[in-house]
Structure formats: structure tokens, C-alpha cells
Tab-separated table of C-alpha atoms in Angstrom:
chain	number	residue	atom	x	y	z
E	22	MET	CA	85.373	89.672	118.361
E	23	THR	CA	87.305	92.456	118.777
E	24	PRO	CA	85.754	95.469	120.173
E	25	ALA	CA	85.020	98.312	117.733
E	26	SER	CA	86.235	101.012	120.547
E	27	THR	CA	89.692	98.993	120.585
E	28	ILE	CA	90.328	99.214	116.730
E	29	ARG	CA	90.277	102.460	116.247
E	30	ALA	CA	92.561	102.983	119.311
E	31	PRO	CA	96.079	103.436	118.780
E	32	ARG	CA	97.373	99.745	118.209
E	33	TRP	CA	99.853	97.922	116.273
E	34	LEU	CA	98.394	97.005	112.869
E	35	HIS	CA	98.752	92.722	112.208
E	36	PRO	CA	101.910	92.380	110.072
E	37	GLY	CA	100.328	90.297	107.950
E	38	ALA	CA	98.377	92.593	106.949
E	39	TRP	CA	101.132	94.884	105.906
E	40	TRP	CA	103.249	92.339	104.029
E	41	LEU	CA	100.309	91.379	101.901
E	42	TRP	CA	99.553	94.836	100.906
E	43	ALA	CA	103.430	95.406	100.107
E	44	LEU	CA	102.923	91.836	98.156
E	45	GLY	CA	99.852	93.658	95.796
E	46	LEU	CA	102.245	96.958	95.406
E	47	ALA	CA	105.489	94.755	93.801
E	48	THR	CA	103.058	92.840	91.772
E	49	ALA	CA	101.050	95.760	89.924
E	50	ALA	CA	105.011	96.597	89.880
E	51	SER	CA	105.744	93.905	87.772
E	52	ARG	CA	102.967	93.819	85.643
E	53	THR	CA	103.821	97.230	84.371
E	54	THR	CA	106.695	99.492	82.669
E	55	ASN	CA	105.446	102.837	82.511
E	56	PRO	CA	107.434	104.940	84.137
E	57	LEU	CA	104.108	107.188	85.510
E	58	LEU	CA	102.476	103.927	87.260
E	59	LEU	CA	105.878	103.044	89.066
E	60	LEU	CA	106.550	106.286	90.089
E	61	LEU	CA	102.879	106.756	91.224
E	62	ILE	CA	103.845	103.012	93.211
E	63	LEU	CA	106.372	104.590	95.014
E	64	GLY	CA	104.412	108.206	95.759
E	65	VAL	CA	101.733	105.776	97.482
E	66	ALA	CA	104.022	103.384	99.375
E	67	GLY	CA	106.159	106.430	100.996
E	68	TYR	CA	103.158	108.664	101.651
E	69	VAL	CA	101.866	105.498	103.887
E	70	VAL	CA	104.864	104.812	105.458
E	71	ALA	CA	105.297	108.625	105.841
E	72	ALA	CA	101.676	108.261	107.491
E	73	ARG	CA	102.437	104.843	109.723
E	74	ARG	CA	105.693	104.316	110.128
E	75	PRO	CA	106.409	103.784	113.700
E	76	ASP	CA	109.089	105.381	115.559
E	77	ALA	CA	111.299	102.377	115.997
E	78	PRO	CA	114.910	101.440	114.828
E	79	TRP	CA	113.799	98.547	112.027
E	80	SER	CA	111.780	101.626	110.178
E	81	ARG	CA	114.086	103.472	108.643
E	82	SER	CA	114.470	100.808	105.770
E	83	PHE	CA	112.448	102.172	103.345
E	84	ALA	CA	114.719	105.424	103.144
E	85	VAL	CA	117.876	103.126	102.686
E	86	LEU	CA	116.053	100.997	99.724
E	87	LEU	CA	115.227	103.630	97.750
E	88	ARG	CA	118.778	105.015	97.810
E	89	LEU	CA	119.993	101.390	96.715
E	90	GLY	CA	116.797	101.492	93.923
E	91	LEU	CA	118.880	104.849	92.477
E	92	ILE	CA	122.216	102.513	92.305
E	93	VAL	CA	120.099	99.510	90.576
E	94	ILE	CA	119.072	102.007	88.070
E	95	GLY	CA	122.705	103.591	87.273
E	96	VAL	CA	124.006	99.616	87.251
E	97	ARG	CA	121.356	98.599	85.088
E	98	VAL	CA	121.886	101.593	82.871
E	99	ILE	CA	125.748	100.783	82.553
E	100	PHE	CA	125.001	97.192	82.217
E	101	GLN	CA	123.351	98.364	79.403
E	102	ALA	CA	125.922	100.207	77.754
E	103	LEU	CA	128.369	97.749	77.501
E	104	LEU	CA	126.842	94.104	77.322
E	105	GLY	CA	123.083	95.032	76.141
E	106	ALA	CA	121.998	93.758	72.809
E	107	PRO	CA	122.171	96.978	70.077
E	108	MET	CA	118.652	98.691	70.051
E	109	GLY	CA	117.300	101.599	67.933
E	110	THR	CA	119.404	103.601	65.361
E	111	HIS	CA	119.177	107.593	67.502
E	112	THR	CA	122.919	107.306	68.897
E	113	LEU	CA	123.676	108.466	71.960
E	114	LEU	CA	127.372	107.482	72.835
E	115	GLY	CA	130.055	105.685	71.043
E	116	LEU	CA	131.883	103.280	72.704
E	117	PRO	CA	134.493	100.961	71.632
E	118	SER	CA	133.413	97.840	70.571
E	119	VAL	CA	135.041	94.300	70.742
E	120	PRO	CA	133.843	91.451	69.013
E	121	LEU	CA	132.524	88.717	70.354
E	122	PRO	CA	132.177	84.975	68.460
E	123	GLU	CA	128.865	83.867	66.464
E	124	TRP	CA	127.496	81.376	69.529
E	125	LEU	CA	127.375	84.902	71.892
E	126	ALA	CA	124.684	85.791	69.579
E	127	GLY	CA	122.385	88.525	71.220
E	128	VAL	CA	125.677	90.131	73.625
E	129	ARG	CA	127.927	92.555	72.591
E	130	LEU	CA	130.636	94.196	74.530
E	131	GLY	CA	130.871	98.179	74.023
E	132	GLY	CA	129.316	99.450	70.462
E	133	ASP	CA	126.843	102.427	70.140
E	134	PHE	CA	124.911	103.502	72.943
E	135	THR	CA	121.602	104.685	71.873
E	136	VAL	CA	118.312	106.159	73.312
E	137	GLU	CA	116.546	103.509	72.811
E	138	ALA	CA	118.616	101.357	74.831
E	139	LEU	CA	118.884	103.925	77.410
E	140	LEU	CA	115.012	104.018	78.280
E	141	PHE	CA	115.068	100.459	78.136
E	142	ALA	CA	117.263	100.012	80.989
E	143	VAL	CA	116.073	102.979	82.617
E	144	TYR	CA	112.244	101.495	82.757
E	145	GLU	CA	113.386	97.803	84.153
E	146	GLY	CA	115.719	99.432	86.792
E	147	LEU	CA	112.663	101.757	87.451
E	148	ARG	CA	110.856	98.657	87.784
E	149	LEU	CA	113.159	96.995	90.363
E	150	ALA	CA	113.630	99.363	92.401
E	151	THR	CA	109.844	99.626	92.768
E	152	LEU	CA	110.141	96.296	93.828
E	153	LEU	CA	112.754	96.989	96.425
E	154	ALA	CA	111.408	99.950	97.716
E	155	CYS	CA	107.700	97.985	98.432
E	156	VAL	CA	109.847	95.483	100.460
E	157	GLY	CA	111.395	98.630	102.290
E	158	ALA	CA	107.887	99.513	102.723
E	159	ALA	CA	107.047	96.008	104.711
E	160	THR	CA	110.074	96.251	106.326
E	161	SER	CA	109.549	99.865	107.670
E	162	LEU	CA	105.546	99.156	108.665
E	163	ALA	CA	105.800	95.451	110.375
E	164	SER	CA	107.632	94.619	113.435
E	165	PRO	CA	109.305	91.425	112.940
E	166	SER	CA	109.225	90.017	116.088
E	167	ARG	CA	105.286	90.394	115.725
E	168	LEU	CA	105.796	88.667	112.236
E	169	LEU	CA	107.546	85.925	114.021
E	170	ARG	CA	104.245	85.365	116.470
E	171	SER	CA	101.988	85.681	113.871
E	172	VAL	CA	103.735	82.771	111.802
E	173	PRO	CA	102.014	79.229	111.617
E	174	ALA	CA	102.809	77.103	114.085
E	175	ALA	CA	103.641	74.179	111.001
E	176	LEU	CA	105.769	76.599	109.798
E	177	TYR	CA	107.040	77.721	112.862
E	178	THR	CA	111.037	76.758	111.798
E	179	LEU	CA	110.947	77.967	108.952
E	180	GLY	CA	109.527	81.322	109.854
E	181	VAL	CA	112.092	81.787	112.539
E	182	THR	CA	114.786	81.691	109.514
E	183	VAL	CA	112.203	83.863	107.280
E	184	VAL	CA	111.613	86.812	109.811
E	185	VAL	CA	115.913	86.749	111.034
E	186	THR	CA	116.511	87.255	107.206
E	187	LEU	CA	113.984	89.726	106.673
E	188	SER	CA	114.965	92.092	109.666
E	189	PHE	CA	118.570	91.634	108.556
E	190	THR	CA	117.844	95.113	106.162
E	191	PRO	CA	116.248	97.441	109.602
E	192	THR	CA	118.661	95.817	111.944
E	193	LEU	CA	121.776	96.801	109.421
E	194	VAL	CA	120.231	100.289	108.707
E	195	GLY	CA	120.114	101.178	112.601
E	196	ASP	CA	123.248	99.831	113.351
E	197	LEU	CA	124.779	101.824	110.624
E	198	HIS	CA	122.479	105.046	112.067
E	199	ARG	CA	123.936	104.418	115.690
E	200	ILE	CA	127.485	103.697	114.312
E	201	ARG	CA	127.699	107.224	112.331
E	202	ASP	CA	126.735	109.105	115.067
E	203	ALA	CA	129.074	107.433	117.577
E	204	ARG	CA	131.688	108.190	115.095
E	205	ARG	CA	130.586	111.977	114.596
E	206	LEU	CA	130.617	112.394	118.166
E	207	ARG	CA	133.976	111.014	118.499
E	208	GLY	CA	135.125	113.271	115.714
E	209	ARG	CA	135.789	110.523	113.289
E	210	PRO	CA	134.448	110.376	109.522
E	211	SER	CA	131.284	109.014	109.064
E	212	THR	CA	130.908	109.217	105.429
E	213	GLY	CA	133.305	108.454	102.343
E	214	LEU	CA	135.363	105.223	102.270
E	215	ARG	CA	137.015	106.047	105.780
E	216	GLY	CA	133.557	106.012	107.649
E	217	ILE	CA	132.555	103.139	105.441
E	218	THR	CA	135.815	100.771	106.405
E	219	GLY	CA	135.083	102.204	109.975
E	220	ALA	CA	131.756	100.959	110.604
E	221	ALA	CA	132.515	97.892	108.926
E	222	LEU	CA	133.507	95.627	111.427
E	223	PRO	CA	131.533	97.522	114.318
E	224	VAL	CA	128.437	96.355	112.344
E	225	LEU	CA	129.387	92.539	111.609
E	226	GLU	CA	130.304	92.644	115.119
E	227	GLY	CA	126.942	93.248	116.413
E	228	ALA	CA	124.925	90.777	113.808
E	229	LEU	CA	127.083	88.281	115.543
E	230	GLU	CA	126.488	89.172	119.159
E	231	ARG	CA	122.465	89.630	118.049
E	232	SER	CA	122.815	85.902	116.646
E	233	VAL	CA	124.229	84.419	119.515
E	234	THR	CA	121.493	86.650	122.182
E	235	LEU	CA	119.040	85.364	119.795
E	236	ALA	CA	120.210	82.018	120.077
E	237	ALA	CA	120.486	81.774	123.632
E	238	ALA	CA	117.070	83.159	124.362
E	239	MET	CA	115.034	80.510	121.973
E	240	ASP	CA	116.859	77.628	124.006
E	241	SER	CA	115.984	79.503	127.263
E	242	ARG	CA	112.444	79.463	125.997
E	243	GLY	CA	112.322	75.531	125.543
E	244	TYR	CA	112.159	76.451	120.950
E	245	GLY	CA	111.674	73.087	118.985
E	246	ARG	CA	109.354	71.222	121.322
E	247	VAL	CA	107.317	69.185	119.446
E	248	ALA	CA	104.486	67.248	120.053
E	249	ALA	CA	103.619	63.027	119.793
E	250	LEU	CA	101.891	62.320	116.161
E	251	PRO	CA	101.458	59.849	113.662
E	252	ARG	CA	104.102	59.303	111.248
E	253	ARG	CA	101.663	59.202	108.492
E	254	THR	CA	99.690	62.283	109.370
E	255	ALA	CA	103.603	64.190	109.921
E	256	LEU	CA	104.114	63.005	106.197
E	257	THR	CA	100.947	63.734	104.973
E	258	SER	CA	100.983	67.327	106.227
E	259	GLN	CA	104.591	68.044	105.191
E	260	VAL	CA	103.629	66.435	101.363
E	261	LEU	CA	100.434	68.827	101.266
E	262	VAL	CA	102.601	71.897	102.652
E	263	LEU	CA	105.107	71.372	100.267
E	264	GLY	CA	103.483	70.564	97.396
E	265	GLY	CA	100.896	73.426	98.321
E	266	LEU	CA	104.076	76.076	98.449
E	267	LEU	CA	105.472	74.934	95.272
E	268	GLY	CA	101.496	75.562	93.593
E	269	VAL	CA	101.969	78.724	95.391
E	270	CYS	CA	104.932	79.597	93.879
E	271	VAL	CA	104.006	78.203	90.109
E	272	GLY	CA	100.834	80.321	90.190
E	273	VAL	CA	102.488	83.387	91.322
E	274	TYR	CA	104.838	83.600	88.485
E	275	GLY	CA	102.185	82.356	86.367
E	276	LEU	CA	100.445	85.988	87.530
E	277	LEU	CA	103.480	87.583	87.202
E	278	ASP	CA	104.561	86.282	83.597
E	279	GLY	CA	101.906	87.968	81.047
E	280	GLY	CA	103.331	85.560	78.727
E	281	SER	CA	102.636	82.458	80.893
E	282	PRO	CA	99.500	80.458	79.840
E	283	GLY	CA	96.354	81.185	81.471
E	284	ALA	CA	96.470	77.611	83.668
E	285	PHE	CA	99.447	78.554	85.762
E	286	GLY	CA	97.852	81.818	86.998
E	287	LEU	CA	94.961	81.496	89.322
E	288	PRO	CA	93.974	77.763	89.187
E	289	VAL	CA	97.318	76.689	90.128
E	290	LEU	CA	97.359	79.372	92.560
E	291	ALA	CA	94.154	78.763	94.459
E	292	LEU	CA	94.984	74.825	94.461
E	293	GLY	CA	98.632	75.557	95.960
E	294	LEU	CA	96.974	77.670	98.666
E	295	ALA	CA	94.020	74.947	99.457
E	296	ALA	CA	96.941	72.332	99.756
E	297	ALA	CA	99.089	74.673	101.800
E	298	LEU	CA	96.067	75.333	104.139
E	299	VAL	CA	95.198	71.639	104.645
E	300	GLY	CA	98.596	70.805	104.970
E	301	LEU	CA	99.053	73.621	107.914
E	302	GLY	CA	96.048	72.457	109.859
E	303	PHE	CA	97.358	69.067	110.462
E	304	GLY	CA	101.207	70.147	111.125
E	305	GLY	CA	99.872	72.752	113.595
E	306	ARG	CA	99.135	70.175	115.884
E	307	SER	CA	102.345	68.840	116.345
E	308	ARG	CA	104.152	72.055	117.427
E	309	VAL	CA	103.360	72.964	121.275
E	310	ARG	CA	103.576	76.507	121.279
E	311	THR	CA	101.542	79.611	122.791
E	312	ARG	CA	101.048	82.808	122.133
E	313	TYR	CA	100.495	85.939	124.142
E	314	ARG	CA	98.057	88.250	123.369
E	315	PRO	CA	98.221	87.636	119.832
E	316	ASP	CA	97.353	90.705	117.385
E	317	PRO	CA	93.564	90.947	116.137
E	318	TRP	CA	93.025	90.524	112.887
E	319	ALA	CA	89.562	93.097	112.166
E	320	TRP	CA	88.449	94.841	109.818
E	321	PRO	CA	91.642	97.458	109.388
E	322	GLU	CA	93.559	94.486	108.424
E	323	TRP	CA	90.939	93.446	105.546
E	324	VAL	CA	90.943	96.870	104.335
E	325	VAL	CA	94.821	97.402	104.458
E	326	ALA	CA	95.159	93.793	102.584
E	327	GLY	CA	92.520	94.248	100.267
E	328	SER	CA	93.662	97.297	98.879
E	329	GLY	CA	97.026	96.383	98.042
E	330	ALA	CA	95.370	92.833	96.537
E	331	ALA	CA	92.987	95.690	94.489
E	332	ALA	CA	96.061	97.159	93.184
E	333	ALA	CA	97.438	93.701	91.602
E	334	LEU	CA	93.469	92.935	90.171
E	335	ALA	CA	93.780	96.204	88.448
E	336	LEU	CA	97.055	95.554	86.669
E	337	VAL	CA	96.332	92.136	85.896
E	338	ALA	CA	92.838	92.713	84.839
E	339	ALA	CA	93.907	95.623	82.367
E	340	GLY	CA	96.725	93.237	80.869
E	341	VAL	CA	93.967	90.804	80.468
E	342	LEU	CA	91.867	92.995	78.764
E	343	GLY	CA	94.762	94.785	76.780
E	344	VAL	CA	94.391	98.162	78.057
E	345	ALA	CA	96.793	100.584	76.490
E	346	GLY	CA	100.068	102.235	78.289
E	347	LEU	CA	100.993	99.058	80.483
E	348	GLN	CA	104.008	98.730	78.176
E	349	THR	CA	105.661	102.110	77.138
E	350	PRO	CA	107.368	101.300	74.081
E	351	VAL	CA	111.076	102.569	73.421
E	352	ASP	CA	111.652	101.723	70.067
E	353	PRO	CA	110.191	104.360	68.390
E	354	PRO	CA	110.656	106.175	71.680
E	355	ALA	CA	107.551	107.280	72.951
E	356	TRP	CA	105.757	109.325	76.186
E	357	PRO	CA	104.105	107.071	78.313
E	358	ALA	CA	100.362	107.392	78.847
E	359	LEU	CA	98.544	107.276	81.980
E	360	PRO	CA	95.891	104.644	81.996
E	361	LEU	CA	93.054	105.124	84.029
E	362	LEU	CA	92.158	102.194	85.337
E	363	PRO	CA	95.692	100.652	86.660
E	364	ALA	CA	96.142	104.073	88.078
E	365	ALA	CA	92.818	103.968	89.710
E	366	GLY	CA	93.551	100.399	91.389
E	367	ILE	CA	97.098	101.745	92.471
E	368	LEU	CA	95.664	104.609	94.343
E	369	LEU	CA	93.233	102.576	96.407
E	370	ALA	CA	96.683	101.010	98.202
E	371	LEU	CA	96.239	104.632	99.959
E	372	LEU	CA	93.602	103.139	102.159
E	373	PRO	CA	95.958	102.197	105.086
E	374	ALA	CA	96.913	105.876	105.713
E	375	VAL	CA	93.609	106.601	106.762
E	376	ALA	CA	91.903	102.784	107.808
E	377	ALA	CA	94.849	101.763	109.497
E	378	PRO	CA	95.034	102.020	113.246
E	379	PRO	CA	97.234	104.892	114.990
E	380	VAL	CA	100.417	103.537	116.160
E	381	PRO	CA	101.240	103.528	119.845
E	382	LEU	CA	103.246	106.501	121.198
E	383	PRO	CA	106.701	105.546	122.641
E	384	MET	CA	106.958	105.020	126.013
E	385	PRO	CA	108.615	108.414	127.503
E	386	PRO	CA	111.818	108.060	129.823
E	387	ARG	CA	111.207	107.058	133.122
E	388	GLN	CA	112.188	109.991	135.137
E	389	ARG	CA	113.701	110.172	138.508
E	390	PRO	CA	112.082	111.992	141.680
E	391	ALA	CA	113.427	115.453	142.221
E	392	ARG	CA	115.660	114.986	145.036
E	393	LEU	CA	114.841	117.380	147.755
E	394	PRO	CA	118.003	119.971	149.051
E	395	MET	CA	119.340	118.997	152.227
E	396	PRO	CA	119.168	121.267	154.996
E	397	PRO	CA	122.300	122.998	156.334
E	398	ARG	CA	124.375	120.750	158.805
E	399	GLN	CA	124.036	122.359	162.001
E	400	ARG	CA	126.510	121.842	165.224
E	401	PRO	CA	125.294	120.422	168.248
E	402	VAL	CA	124.714	122.332	170.616
E	403	ARG	CA	127.268	121.524	173.910
E	404	MET	CA	125.133	121.360	177.084
E	405	PRO	CA	126.876	122.740	180.132
E	406	GLN	CA	129.033	120.517	182.973
E	407	ALA	CA	128.050	121.010	186.360
E	408	ALA	CA	130.773	120.842	188.977
E	409	ASP	CA	130.599	117.508	189.955
E	410	GLY	CA	131.337	116.633	186.394
E	411	ASP	CA	127.848	114.989	185.845
E	412	VAL	CA	126.174	115.850	182.646
E	413	ARG	CA	122.795	116.982	183.150
E	414	THR	CA	119.686	117.564	181.153
E	415	GLY	CA	119.144	120.285	178.893
E	416	ALA	CA	115.952	121.414	181.129
E	417	ALA	CA	117.590	121.104	184.228
E	418	THR	CA	120.955	122.766	183.173
E	419	ILE	CA	118.738	125.953	182.073
E	420	GLY	CA	116.687	126.088	185.227
E	421	THR	CA	120.393	125.979	187.581
E	422	SER	CA	121.306	128.993	185.416
E	423	ALA	CA	118.114	130.953	185.962
E	424	ALA	CA	118.160	130.183	189.337
E	425	ARG	CA	121.747	131.289	189.655
E	426	THR	CA	121.535	134.518	187.967
E	427	GLY	CA	118.305	135.406	190.096
E	428	THR	CA	120.674	135.048	193.149
E	429	THR	CA	123.276	137.172	192.430
E	430	THR	CA	120.875	139.670	190.685
């Protein structure tokens, strides 16, 4: 057990807790097209990121994915205007249409763009933008290196691939900021088409260099060592893990899709998780790997992961109970309503802003000790010479001079 005094002290929260929290918000966003609920999810994710975001290069991806979400909404509206099926009667814009064959029923090219089609495209694009923002929140809060350390031993090979893939966005954002600052300091354009083309090659070069460095570091640390394990045990582990992960995918799809049968939801997800955990337990014996100072899993981790799960369960329960307001009608257009049960579940996801421990402050740069000023350089004192040419000591020379002076006087 972790002492209570070290739980609230500044420390890194377990990265798995942040990802579970973000996946819970993403599940909640996938269950609704209500713009009020989607904007509420965006506000909750943004507030938590602002409260617990560390000062690191990989923590800037939330804002970038928010901008990408705006682009997604715009692209979704354009595709709906050009290729979407006819919808509604309130014409907003008349576009020239091109007749298509009968086997392309439900698809059109051009035609009237209605208010209903615009609202449908905006709602769908906003939902996808919210999903991207949830992923950006997780990558901004969870350290990729700590996430790799927390991967189970049986999935370590797959975990390296997944973590490197997930860390691509934050590292790309960090490289873009660094290169734009460097170009700005050199007086070169950092925005527009010239700025993008000038930054593309350094970003790709940095990505390739990081890949080579990562491969060399993994090879030098003995990555890939396996222990002797019976073939039957290894085969059983692989079958259980693959079957369990397949069951998890089917169960998650059943939970996200409101029109799927109930048997493909929570029961399949529970069976898949059980099989995957058993397979991970068997497969972990074949990996020879140690962990230095593993991240603890204490009550802040439970609160963070539970708040995301509460948001997802609130939306799932609202869909099962038939709560009105989850899906905003577009034909005819109607003002979206704010259902209380889903809104309360989403607001519970604000708990990590308070329950998560503070982020450790970055170490201050090492300062060089102040250099004392050098004393002024003094010229050496030339000692007088005796008559016979021998150099005498200072005391003897002074005594002889004093004696000569007294005699003369």
C-alpha cells in the first residue's frame, strides 16, 4: 500500500488512469449527437487538461487536436453539401447537380443544400471532433514513456508499437513548435504555405532520427529477451489473449452502437476481459522484464478512472432508459435540450481536476557558481643585488640598506 502522505504529494498519476478517463468521455461522446452535451464534454476535458497538464513537449496536443476538430467539422459540412443524401425542405444553398446511375441510390452530387443537412453534418462533425479532443486530452496528460512502462509483460511487444504510435502526435507537435520558433528567430516565414513547406523536412528528419535512437536504446537494453516456456502454455496464452481482445472489441462496439443487440454489449465485454486477463497472466511468465519504481495505483487513480466510467455509464443508462435529448432531431429542426442525467454524469468527470495529485514541477536549470573577480596582477618586486653579484634575501638586503643609511648619517 502507498502511504497517504505520498499520494497527495506532487507525483505523476498512473497513465492508465488518464486513458481510462479519456476513453470514458469518448464513449459518452459517441452515444449522443446533442451539441450541448458534446460541448459540455469538450469543456470538461479542457478544464481538466488546464488544471493537470504538465510542462512537457508532449502535453501540447490537446489544442492541436481541437483545431483539427474544427477542420473535421468543415470537411464534414463540405462532403454533406456535395455528396450527402437529400434531406429536409428548407433550402439554404442551391448547387448544380449531376445525375448519377440508379445503383448509387442515396448518393447525390450537388443539388440543394438544406438547413437540415447542415445541422446533421455539424452534429456528426462535432461528435468526431469531441472524440479527437478526448484522445488529445489523454496524450496531453499521460506520459508516453510511463505508459510503456505500465504495459503488461505479455503485451510488451505490442505495447511498444501502440505507445510509439500514440506518442507520434505529441512529439510531432513539439517538433513543429520548436522548428517554428527557430524559423521565426532566423527571420524566415513560420506561417502559411512557405512556413509549412519549410518545416516539413526537419520534422520528418527528426522523426527518423528518434526512431533510430529508440531502436538503438531498446537493443542496448536487451529488449526482446524471453524465458523458456512450454509450447502448450504459450499457445494457450496467445489464444486467450487474442480471443479476449476480440471479445473486448465486440463488446465495446455493442456498447457504442445503440442499435446492436443487448447480448453484444456488456456480457461479451465481460467475457472478453476475463479471457484476456487470464491469457495475460500466462503470457507474462515468458517475459524477462523488471520495472524500476513502478507508478502506484492508489485512490486518486481509482477516482480518475471511475469518473470517466461514470460519464460513460450515465450516457449508456440514459440510452437504455430512453431519456429524451440524446439525439437532437434535424428534420424538422429543433432546439437541443439538456437532459439532466447525462449532464450530471459528464460533470462527474471534472473530479480529476481536484482528486488527481499535483504535477511535479520541472527541475530548475543548473546554475553555474559565481566566479569571483581575479585580483589585479601585481608586478614582481626586484630585489637589489650585492656588490659581488649574489642575490640576497629580502631581509638581509633591507638590513644592509638600513645599516648603510645609518652609517652615512
